[in-house]
Amino acid sequence: MKASIATVSVGGTLDSKLEAIARAGYAAAEIFENDLLSSPLPARQVGAMMRELGLDCAMLQPFRDYEGMPTDQREAALERMRRKFAVMDDLGTDLILLCSNCSPQASGDRQQMLDDLHRLGDLAASHGKRIAYEALAWGRHVWDHRDAWAMVRDLDHPAIGLTLDSFHSLARGVPSASIGDIRADKLFIVQLADAPKLEMDYLNWSRHFRCMPGQGDFALDDYAAALCRIGYRGYWSLEIFNDRFRSTSAGQIARDGVRSLKALHERARLQLRQAPAMAPPIDPRRFEFIEFAASHEEAEDFGRIFTALGFAPVARHRSKQVVRWQQGAINLVINSEPEGLAHSFDIVHGGSVCAIGLAVDDQAAAVARSDALDVQRFEQTIAPGEWQIPSLRGVGGSLIYLVDAATAPQMWADEFPLALDDAAPRNDLAVIDHVAQTMQYEEFLSWLLYYTTLFDFTKTPQLEIADPMGIVYSQAVESRSGAVRFTLNGSLAANALSSRFVRNYFGAGVQHIAFSTPDIFVAAAQAQAAGLPMLEIGPNYYAEIEAKFALDPALVARMAALNILYDRDGEAEYFQFYSRAVAKRVFFEVVERRGYAAYGAANAQIRLTAQTMHRDPAGV
Ligand code: MG
Ligand code: MG
């Protein structure tokens, strides 16, 4: 797979875009004409710069409003095209993209369009150039790649070929199986983009909401497999129009693009039963631990909440100021070392989650997968006798440890040999249900891609949640077994809780951790009795759910007394309660699922309002 990207996909000036694109490892870039027009660099210099950066120029784009035009306009367009050929010589490409005509003046007479394209083909051939014809989803007469292909096929002109653009094909619902009819040698270039499923006009959908393969809802795996099946060997070129992408780091977007193309290509290969080119996506068995960075003072704050939730400190690290807390199958680790990553993390963010341990069956394969996708690894010197556990950079500079599932008990025994037996854990909480990470809206899709390419995770549809101060976007990624789930949250609203979190926290991070319990009423009563500062829920909520779900008033009274929230989906039920925030940042949730698969989004507004009303420190 030869990776390419259109310069329109990333932010910045043309020279900085090209540098970011080259650094991310693409073989080529498409020059988007507006980027060239607005650049002070002459085309010849841009071409020289690309060669210096090791980038081929895949294509100049776009050229519009040609076929089927009235005579005078067609002649003018041919003259314009001659000038483009000179620019292409400077850039070092022989290929230019021709969009299907959108002009109201364009004739839909097929023979005229063919004649016009033939003339253009002759002109291009005489200059040693080629034309890649693309069916825009909003083209006036040609909006389906099957029609564009039929024209290219019938013309059979050596200088006229096809552009396939997954956005235009899939937005229009054109079956990917139809790619099977296209001759690979006439497919001059493929542009790839994903998009969320939206009900809106094609033009605005395309111009503002395109995203990297895997970030949206399109069935791109089938599309990519169809390309491989016909033996297409040309560029896979990202063409992403997205306002968010242009407002964020060009380097990050360019790297995400490479990651998305590699993962897409791999999924296509697997669909075609070809040998895998990289290690499989990581399928973690469980959360092995959550590590908190905390000063001694903050450690006491966390300890009080953990104790109220039923955890107990069970062991101390062999050589470091690190304590393991336990309950059920849950391990929480508080790291108060005066140096190392946890300490620097605490200095920057304050007491918070600095690492998450995931138990995996094959550490080497997991590391190979992350290397193949250019995920940054982290290494820290360890003391003699300590276990070296591979770790990857995750959200907000935190770490993901890849713990070997089989030897995890031995790891705990070796690393935490000093038993603390002042108190035993209760048995209210069983496992970690999900971890909620909050991030800037601009980086949301980047982390979504991280989780869905590195791991064998599926994503839920994106939800919009009403915060008293704005809208929060929320989406979950889940392992196939459901044992490991993250919810990702981000907002454009400056004062929504998630945005205040990112600001107060100096970056993205874990905002809450949810534990599951087999009995929410026992867990809540015990926690309340043990002094857990609970998030209080007002009486209007309970009146509403009693009526909405026809609940037994006695049950509702018990929920109200314990601040338990409720949701139902068919027969499936969800119960949840929240702690107030600890160390001004992190809060905890306890959930009981009775066949329920989601996260109680219906209650999120209630929770966010309660957090805002209570002037919870996390919300200030
Ligand atoms: Mg396109
Ligand atoms: Mg939650």
CSV table of C-alpha atoms and ligand atoms in Angstrom, one decimal, residues 134 165 168 191 210 239, ligand 1:
chain,number,residue,atom,x,y,z
A,134,GLU,CA,-14.1,11.7,-10.2
A,165,ASP,CA,-13.2,8.6,-3.6
A,168,HIS,CA,-18.5,10.1,-2.8
A,191,GLN,CA,-8.9,8.8,-2.3
A,210,ARG,CA,-14.9,13.7,6.6
A,239,GLU,CA,-8.6,13.4,1.3
B,1,MG,MG,-12.0,13.5,-3.9
